[in-house]
Amino acid sequence: MNILGIRELTIDRIIEENNLDNVIYGGGGTAHNVIWNLLNTSNNLYIGGVYGDSPLSSKEIDILNENGINTEFLDKRNKAVRSVLTEIKPGLETKNHIKCLKCGKNIWSSSAKYKFNKDLLDEHKINIIVFDAYKIENNEIAKSAKEKGIINVLDWGTIGNLRYFSEEKMKQLSENPYDIIQMNRRTSAFFIKRLDLKSNKELFEFLNVAFLILTNEDKGTTIITSGEEKHINFKVEKVLDNNGAGDAILSSFITAYIKTKYNINKNFNDFIKVFINISERKILEVLKTKGARVNYPYFKYKLEDDLKDDHCSLCFS
């Protein structure tokens, strides 16, 4: 299968040993994390979207290419790289910051839109696309992909502007172009309240999807499809960094979907067995690892040659 993950390329900055001068860097973002997690699954993997002109972005792209992940769908822009700062403290829950802890500037905001070559979908015979935001440019790509018979997967992790939608506009979300949607507890609770729904099953029916995956942190994951629903609890003993668990679940879902040929066989019980076997291992691995990607070569970076005198040594701004 040929699988593409689309988002703006981001760089995770991970603070080690509570030292702002001791940072490791690496790629981040759900759609791209999912693609990384699909390494060694006999699929052809692609990453798309937009990236900022930065030595860190170049390093990330080199790592992707070295590991056989195609970056042809990426569009370079003359802009700052989008980042998130992860603070790991022993015994405490991981904190993600979108403002620099040194200078206070916003390192997350971006106005970038994708310049996306839809002809590449045919050229590379893409079968599945993974998105991690419900927004205009993603929806347009997903609509075109759906017409080509491509499976669209969305991780709907943030509410964003949905809180300002009118009742009529909220109802229009049932016409979304996605086949498989994953939501965290916060997003699903918002939908249920705003739409006056009574259950997760009603949410599944409203979204009009083939699968709805609901993640609820340490309370497990619920998978709903037509006529079937399964709640799964994962045994987690030790957590170093809780980033990446949702990405591990979604990549496990895609792997199990392909492995069981679910689109052909429609055997839900067989699918669930395979999914549990894959996801339990992936979740344990990512929770015991610094960062959201297992076996990813997070790297150090010396800033001396790239920083101007007035630039922050943590976020480079």
Short mmCIF file of C-alpha atoms in Angstrom, two decimals:
data_model
loop_
_atom_site.label_atom_id
_atom_site.label_comp_id
_atom_site.label_asym_id
_atom_site.label_seq_id
_atom_site.Cartn_x
_atom_site.Cartn_y
_atom_site.Cartn_z
CA MET A 1 0.00 0.00 0.00
CA ASN A 2 1.10 3.59 -0.67
CA ILE A 3 0.44 5.81 2.35
CA LEU A 4 0.82 9.60 2.56
CA GLY A 5 0.81 11.77 5.70
CA ILE A 6 -0.01 15.46 5.18
CA ARG A 7 0.69 18.33 7.58
CA GLU A 8 3.07 21.24 8.06
CA LEU A 9 6.46 19.80 8.94
CA THR A 10 7.23 20.55 12.57
CA ILE A 11 10.30 20.09 14.76
CA ASP A 12 9.94 18.82 18.31
CA ARG A 13 12.38 20.30 20.79
CA ILE A 14 12.81 17.96 23.76
CA ILE A 15 14.40 19.33 26.93
CA GLU A 16 16.69 16.83 28.60
CA GLU A 17 17.40 16.80 32.33
CA ASN A 18 15.42 20.03 32.87
CA ASN A 19 18.19 21.99 31.17
CA LEU A 20 17.14 24.59 28.58
CA ASP A 21 20.60 24.37 27.05
CA ASN A 22 20.39 20.59 26.70
CA VAL A 23 17.88 19.98 23.90
CA ILE A 24 17.40 17.24 21.32
CA TYR A 25 15.53 17.85 18.07
CA GLY A 26 13.46 15.80 15.67
CA GLY A 27 10.39 15.60 13.47
CA GLY A 28 6.92 15.83 14.98
CA GLY A 29 3.21 16.16 14.24
CA THR A 30 0.57 13.42 14.20
CA ALA A 31 0.29 12.74 10.45
CA HIS A 32 4.06 12.57 10.05
CA ASN A 33 4.49 10.57 13.27
CA VAL A 34 2.00 8.00 11.97
CA ILE A 35 4.02 7.62 8.78
CA TRP A 36 7.22 7.11 10.80
CA ASN A 37 5.45 4.48 12.91
CA LEU A 38 4.59 2.59 9.72
CA LEU A 39 8.25 1.91 8.90
CA ASN A 40 9.01 -1.80 8.41
CA THR A 41 5.40 -2.60 7.46
CA SER A 42 6.04 -3.33 3.75
CA ASN A 43 4.21 -0.15 2.74
CA ASN A 44 5.51 2.68 0.55
CA LEU A 45 5.53 5.79 2.72
CA TYR A 46 5.25 9.46 1.77
CA ILE A 47 5.23 12.74 3.70
CA GLY A 48 3.62 15.89 2.35
CA GLY A 49 2.72 19.43 3.33
CA VAL A 50 4.94 22.47 3.75
CA TYR A 51 8.18 23.11 5.60
CA GLY A 52 10.17 26.13 6.73
CA ASP A 53 13.62 27.02 5.43
CA SER A 54 15.78 25.92 8.36
CA PRO A 55 18.81 23.67 9.03
CA LEU A 56 16.54 21.69 11.38
CA SER A 57 14.00 21.08 8.59
CA SER A 58 16.80 20.00 6.26
CA LYS A 59 18.09 17.56 8.88
CA GLU A 60 14.61 16.10 9.36
CA ILE A 61 14.15 15.65 5.61
CA ASP A 62 17.54 13.93 5.36
CA ILE A 63 16.49 11.50 8.12
CA LEU A 64 13.21 10.74 6.36
CA ASN A 65 14.90 10.11 3.02
CA GLU A 66 17.61 7.96 4.61
CA ASN A 67 14.86 5.76 6.06
CA GLY A 68 13.05 5.36 2.76
CA ILE A 69 10.24 7.88 3.36
CA ASN A 70 9.50 9.87 0.20
CA THR A 71 9.38 13.67 0.71
CA GLU A 72 8.38 14.64 -2.85
CA PHE A 73 5.00 15.96 -1.65
CA LEU A 74 6.70 18.54 0.64
CA ASP A 75 6.67 22.19 -0.43
CA LYS A 76 9.47 24.48 0.79
CA ARG A 77 8.61 27.98 2.05
CA ASN A 78 10.77 30.88 3.19
CA LYS A 79 9.34 30.92 6.72
CA ALA A 80 10.17 29.95 10.27
CA VAL A 81 9.95 26.26 11.15
CA ARG A 82 6.92 25.34 13.27
CA SER A 83 7.90 23.81 16.61
CA VAL A 84 6.67 22.51 19.93
CA LEU A 85 8.80 22.38 23.08
CA THR A 86 8.48 19.23 25.18
CA GLU A 87 9.46 19.37 28.83
CA ILE A 88 10.08 15.99 30.46
CA LYS A 89 10.41 15.83 34.25
CA PRO A 90 10.89 12.55 36.13
CA GLY A 91 7.67 11.42 37.84
CA LEU A 92 5.60 14.25 36.37
CA GLU A 93 3.36 14.44 33.30
CA THR A 94 5.05 15.68 30.14
CA LYS A 95 4.36 19.31 29.26
CA ASN A 96 4.21 20.61 25.69
CA HIS A 97 4.82 24.32 25.22
CA ILE A 98 3.99 26.41 22.16
CA LYS A 99 5.85 29.44 23.51
CA CYS A 100 9.61 29.51 24.01
CA LEU A 101 10.58 29.05 27.67
CA LYS A 102 13.52 31.43 27.22
CA CYS A 103 12.24 34.37 25.18
CA GLY A 104 8.46 33.83 25.34
CA LYS A 105 7.87 34.01 21.58
CA ASN A 106 5.24 31.82 19.94
CA ILE A 107 6.99 28.91 18.20
CA TRP A 108 3.80 27.14 17.05
CA SER A 109 1.78 29.65 15.03
CA SER A 110 1.90 29.46 11.26
CA SER A 111 -0.10 30.83 8.35
CA ALA A 112 1.29 28.34 5.85
CA LYS A 113 -1.05 26.71 3.36
CA TYR A 114 -0.13 23.70 1.28
CA LYS A 115 0.79 24.05 -2.36
CA PHE A 116 -0.25 20.52 -3.17
CA ASN A 117 0.28 18.77 -6.48
CA LYS A 118 -2.74 16.47 -6.72
CA ASP A 119 -1.32 14.82 -9.85
CA LEU A 120 1.25 13.15 -7.58
CA LEU A 121 -1.58 11.13 -6.02
CA ASP A 122 -2.03 9.32 -9.34
CA GLU A 123 1.67 9.23 -10.14
CA HIS A 124 2.50 7.46 -6.86
CA LYS A 125 -0.77 5.51 -6.75
CA ILE A 126 -1.59 6.66 -3.21
CA ASN A 127 -4.06 4.36 -1.40
CA ILE A 128 -4.35 6.03 2.02
CA ILE A 129 -3.87 9.63 3.17
CA VAL A 130 -3.48 10.59 6.84
CA PHE A 131 -4.46 14.11 7.96
CA ASP A 132 -4.34 15.60 11.46
CA ALA A 133 -6.45 18.73 11.15
CA TYR A 134 -9.94 19.52 9.87
CA LYS A 135 -9.29 22.62 7.77
CA ILE A 136 -10.04 23.96 4.31
CA GLU A 137 -6.88 22.85 2.48
CA ASN A 138 -6.99 19.36 4.00
CA ASN A 139 -10.68 18.98 3.22
CA GLU A 140 -10.12 19.99 -0.40
CA ILE A 141 -7.33 17.43 -0.79
CA ALA A 142 -9.48 14.78 0.91
CA LYS A 143 -12.43 15.48 -1.43
CA SER A 144 -10.22 15.05 -4.50
CA ALA A 145 -8.69 11.91 -3.00
CA LYS A 146 -12.12 10.43 -2.24
CA GLU A 147 -13.11 10.83 -5.88
CA LYS A 148 -10.03 8.75 -6.77
CA GLY A 149 -11.03 5.99 -4.34
CA ILE A 150 -8.32 6.88 -1.81
CA ILE A 151 -9.05 6.17 1.88
CA ASN A 152 -8.90 9.36 3.97
CA VAL A 153 -7.88 9.08 7.63
CA LEU A 154 -8.26 12.07 9.99
CA ASP A 155 -6.93 12.49 13.51
CA TRP A 156 -9.35 15.12 14.81
CA GLY A 157 -7.34 16.11 17.86
CA THR A 158 -8.31 19.75 18.31
CA ILE A 159 -11.57 21.67 18.50
CA GLY A 160 -10.11 24.88 17.05
CA ASN A 161 -12.72 27.12 15.44
CA LEU A 162 -15.48 24.53 15.90
CA ARG A 163 -16.50 26.26 19.12
CA TYR A 164 -17.60 29.26 17.05
CA PHE A 165 -19.59 27.28 14.47
CA SER A 166 -23.33 27.91 14.20
CA GLU A 167 -25.72 25.01 14.73
CA GLU A 168 -26.26 24.76 10.98
CA LYS A 169 -22.53 24.71 10.25
CA MET A 170 -21.96 22.05 12.92
CA LYS A 171 -24.53 19.81 11.23
CA GLN A 172 -22.69 20.22 7.92
CA LEU A 173 -19.71 18.39 9.45
CA SER A 174 -21.61 15.18 8.76
CA GLU A 175 -20.64 15.73 5.11
CA ASN A 176 -16.93 15.46 5.89
CA PRO A 177 -14.77 13.67 3.26
CA TYR A 178 -13.06 11.28 5.72
CA ASP A 179 -13.50 7.51 5.91
CA ILE A 180 -11.77 6.90 9.25
CA ILE A 181 -11.69 9.44 12.08
CA GLN A 182 -9.81 9.30 15.36
CA MET A 183 -10.80 11.65 18.20
CA ASN A 184 -9.52 12.21 21.71
CA ARG A 185 -11.87 12.50 24.68
CA ARG A 186 -11.96 16.31 24.59
CA THR A 187 -12.97 16.50 20.93
CA SER A 188 -15.60 13.75 21.09
CA ALA A 189 -17.12 15.26 24.27
CA PHE A 190 -17.40 18.62 22.49
CA PHE A 191 -19.20 17.05 19.52
CA ILE A 192 -21.62 15.12 21.70
CA LYS A 193 -22.52 18.21 23.72
CA ARG A 194 -22.85 20.62 20.78
CA LEU A 195 -24.91 18.20 18.69
CA ASP A 196 -27.02 17.04 21.65
CA LEU A 197 -26.07 13.42 21.05
CA LYS A 198 -26.57 10.66 23.60
CA SER A 199 -23.73 8.25 22.84
CA ASN A 200 -20.52 7.59 20.94
CA LYS A 201 -22.57 5.42 18.59
CA GLU A 202 -24.71 8.43 17.66
CA LEU A 203 -21.52 10.41 17.05
CA PHE A 204 -20.31 7.64 14.71
CA GLU A 205 -23.61 7.75 12.81
CA PHE A 206 -23.53 11.55 12.59
CA LEU A 207 -20.00 11.63 11.15
CA ASN A 208 -21.02 9.09 8.50
CA VAL A 209 -17.64 7.30 8.51
CA ALA A 210 -16.53 3.70 8.10
CA PHE A 211 -14.68 3.75 11.44
CA LEU A 212 -14.59 6.02 14.48
CA ILE A 213 -11.66 5.59 16.90
CA LEU A 214 -12.06 7.24 20.32
CA THR A 215 -9.00 7.56 22.53
CA ASN A 216 -9.43 8.32 26.22
CA GLU A 217 -5.92 8.48 27.71
CA ASP A 218 -5.47 5.83 30.43
CA LYS A 219 -9.12 4.72 30.12
CA GLY A 220 -8.48 2.97 26.82
CA THR A 221 -9.69 3.16 23.23
CA THR A 222 -13.09 2.50 21.65
CA ILE A 223 -13.44 1.45 18.01
CA ILE A 224 -16.85 1.77 16.36
CA THR A 225 -17.93 0.61 12.93
CA SER A 226 -21.31 -0.29 11.49
CA GLY A 227 -22.99 -2.78 13.85
CA GLU A 228 -19.81 -3.30 15.91
CA GLU A 229 -18.20 -1.59 18.89
CA LYS A 230 -15.17 -2.64 20.95
CA HIS A 231 -13.55 -0.99 23.99
CA ILE A 232 -9.90 -1.85 24.63
CA ASN A 233 -7.85 -1.17 27.76
CA PHE A 234 -4.08 -1.13 27.41
CA LYS A 235 -1.81 -2.16 30.26
CA VAL A 236 0.69 0.62 30.89
CA GLU A 237 3.20 0.21 33.71
CA LYS A 238 5.79 2.97 33.24
CA VAL A 239 5.53 6.26 31.35
CA LEU A 240 8.57 8.38 30.52
CA ASP A 241 6.85 10.65 27.98
CA ASN A 242 3.14 10.40 27.15
CA ASN A 243 3.55 12.01 23.71
CA GLY A 244 2.82 9.79 20.74
CA ALA A 245 0.33 7.31 22.22
CA GLY A 246 -2.50 8.46 19.95
CA ASP A 247 -0.18 8.33 16.93
CA ALA A 248 0.80 4.77 17.87
CA ILE A 249 -2.88 3.78 18.04
CA LEU A 250 -3.67 5.28 14.64
CA SER A 251 -0.65 3.69 12.93
CA SER A 252 -1.60 0.35 14.55
CA PHE A 253 -5.13 0.73 13.23
CA ILE A 254 -3.88 1.35 9.69
CA THR A 255 -1.48 -1.61 9.91
CA ALA A 256 -4.23 -3.95 11.15
CA TYR A 257 -6.66 -2.63 8.52
CA ILE A 258 -4.18 -3.47 5.76
CA LYS A 259 -2.97 -6.75 7.27
CA THR A 260 -6.47 -8.20 7.68
CA LYS A 261 -7.62 -6.75 4.33
CA TYR A 262 -10.60 -5.36 6.24
CA ASN A 263 -11.94 -3.45 3.24
CA ILE A 264 -12.46 -6.84 1.57
CA ASN A 265 -13.02 -9.33 4.41
CA LYS A 266 -15.01 -7.11 6.85
CA ASN A 267 -14.09 -9.47 9.70
CA PHE A 268 -14.27 -7.20 12.76
CA ASN A 269 -13.18 -9.80 15.34
CA ASP A 270 -10.13 -10.75 13.28
CA PHE A 271 -9.27 -7.09 12.84
CA ILE A 272 -9.55 -6.37 16.58
CA LYS A 273 -7.23 -9.26 17.49
CA VAL A 274 -4.56 -8.04 15.11
CA PHE A 275 -5.03 -4.42 16.18
CA ILE A 276 -4.63 -5.24 19.90
CA ASN A 277 -1.50 -7.29 19.25
CA ILE A 278 0.14 -4.48 17.27
CA SER A 279 -1.04 -1.51 19.33
CA GLU A 280 -0.14 -2.84 22.77
CA ARG A 281 3.47 -3.22 21.68
CA LYS A 282 3.63 0.17 19.95
CA ILE A 283 2.02 2.06 22.84
CA LEU A 284 4.38 0.54 25.40
CA GLU A 285 7.37 1.38 23.21
CA VAL A 286 6.41 5.01 22.65
CA LEU A 287 5.50 5.69 26.30
CA LYS A 288 8.92 4.43 27.41
CA THR A 289 10.68 6.63 24.84
CA LYS A 290 11.59 10.33 24.85
CA GLY A 291 9.60 11.94 22.06
CA ALA A 292 6.65 10.76 19.99
CA ARG A 293 8.57 8.45 17.65
CA VAL A 294 10.10 5.10 18.57
CA ASN A 295 13.53 4.35 17.04
CA TYR A 296 13.74 7.85 15.58
CA PRO A 297 17.27 9.34 15.59
CA TYR A 298 16.60 12.53 17.57
CA PHE A 299 19.62 14.74 17.14
CA LYS A 300 21.66 17.43 18.83
CA TYR A 301 22.30 20.64 16.94
CA LYS A 302 25.05 23.21 17.42
CA LEU A 303 23.71 26.69 16.92
CA GLU A 304 26.83 28.83 17.01
CA ASP A 305 27.21 29.15 13.24
CA ASP A 306 23.54 29.87 12.53
CA LEU A 307 22.53 32.24 15.32
CA LYS A 308 22.69 36.00 15.08
CA ASP A 309 23.60 37.93 18.22
CA ASP A 310 19.96 38.82 18.98
CA HIS A 311 18.54 35.33 18.34
CA CYS A 312 17.25 33.10 21.13
CA SER A 313 19.44 30.00 21.61
CA LEU A 314 16.38 27.81 22.28
CA CYS A 315 13.89 28.72 19.55
CA PHE A 316 16.29 30.58 17.17
CA SER A 317 13.88 33.52 16.78
#
